[in-house]
Amino acid sequence: MCLALLSGLLSASFCPAFAQQPATPKEPAEKPKPRVRPNDAGVAIPTRFDMLRGAYGPYRANNDLLYYHLDIRVDPGQKSIQGKNTIRFRMLQDGTRIQLDLNEALNIDKILLDDAPLKYQRDTGAVFIDFPQTLRAGQTYSIDFYYSGHPLETGRFGGMTFKKDPAGRDWINTACEETGASIWWPNKDQWRDEVESMDISVAVPNGLTDVSNGHFTAKTDLGDGYTRWDWHVSYPINNYDVSLNIGNYVHYSEKLGGLSLDFYVLPEDLERSKPQFAQARGMIEAYQHYFGPYPFVKDGYKLIQAPYSGMEHQSAVTYGNLFTNGYLGHDWTGVGISPLFDFIIIHESGHEWFGNSITATDRADMWIHEGWTTYLESLYVEYRWGKQDAIKYLNGYRPKVHNLRPIVAEREVNADPTEDQYFKGALMLNTLRSVVDDDKKWWTLLHDFYQHFKYQNISTDDVIAWFNQSTGMTLTPVFNQYLRRAAIPRLELLFGEAPGMLMYKWAADEENFAMPVRVGTHGHWQTIHPTTAWQVMQTPLSKDEMQVDIDHFYVDVNKQ
Ligand SMILES: [Zn+2]
């Protein structure tokens, strides 16, 4: 996810979610000041919509998604959409009702099972569908959900936007992680269950191109002024990753081994896109080095110009970072590393491994997408420029963390986690590397963690259990302190009860919190093993001389 759009860190006049993106970037905006969003400080009370959206209720839990065929026609003049989603699912238990979702602004034209209309009931964004006969556990069913209307342009991502490109041609895009995919198409709008594969057919006026997820299969002139573009997704896919990118795109491609890299940009930006998009190759090589093959080889990797900063749409990453390094022209972490690379190419594409291949089961666990992918940025830096720059880059994120609420939010209520999930999540993983204290082992852990959970939907508990088992360490209190508590651990250092004596312990919310940490002076670190009970050590260092290795451990320190 594009975090400037999420956080509002950038001025409205500069952020393309709020204003049409200029063809040529204007003067870079002033360096943004971090600010506390309302949801960094507190939790909103869920609405009825949130409860129905967030809950994995009985009419979701009674079935397992297998396949979607989204087959639609988009009318730029009317700013409307019309078509159907064919939804195939297997019943996990006997039942006569299932829950799907569609934004209330859109009409339901009909819902068919074997050409027979089904009854349904709408309740905020939910659509409860009733079957005249019991659907049987273990059996597979397919329904056709016909809908039409004017999708809302809403949320900082836009939902579905009908814009014009800088030359005045139609430019229609979707980006709906925040609002949910049901803002523009009917689906089972939650994170836990994904289809195994999907077809996307999009009819658009002749002359326009639709680039969606997956592998391009066909382009058909429908003879009525419209052309249908067909795409096939060969892997499980999140609903919010399904996307339309309709515009006057030009296309070029290259190969990275057996992987197709395809690039779609507006014609005016063709030349300046080429040197910038060349970064995609090095990005994929870096992530493959750490985690293994690009997850969606059959679908290929695409980078598609869009009128907002960027989004990790699976195998179809969207890009609006002004064809320049950094993040919308800024040194994003403020320590001189960010200008070395294009933040959107590196961050959004990292989500192919964490977010798209490995997916959280609930928005409450979204740090599995964003904390990990922010950490992946530093892996890219390490792969290209070495560990020192990677650590420097990561610690540039420190001022962006607020520590006002836990980064894991309440489950099953469509919760909006704090933005700390990005930066604090990455700093926690960097800390974990120092706790493991063996880089060779750390690289193996990262690789094996990804390989173990790829193409799966997992929770925070799954992550913790895997790391406990794979390291042989008791890491639950460490993960819990960083993920489920607002404050980070604070190392209490009490000097001078007697000459040369230092008392130390952790102040932490988690009972039994224990974590090694390095103290001493730069180049002469010593690992100590504080718990929440005082321990004593001898040291020749004075209070002023004694340092804590906070570059490698994201902790607070209180020296007295
Ligand atoms: Zn992201």
Coordinates of C-alpha atoms and ligand atoms in Angstrom, one line a residue, residues 1-3 312 347-348 351 369-370 373 422, ligand 1:
M1 CA 0.0 0.0 0.0
C2 CA 1.1 3.5 -0.7
L3 CA 1.7 4.9 2.8
E312 CA 0.8 -3.7 -4.9
H347 CA 8.1 -1.3 -1.8
E348 CA 5.0 -2.2 -3.8
H351 CA 4.3 -7.0 -1.5
H369 CA 2.1 -7.2 4.8
E370 CA 3.4 -3.8 5.7
T373 CA 7.5 -5.2 3.1
Y422 CA 5.0 -0.2 8.7
Ligands
ZN1 ZN 2.8 -1.4 1.5

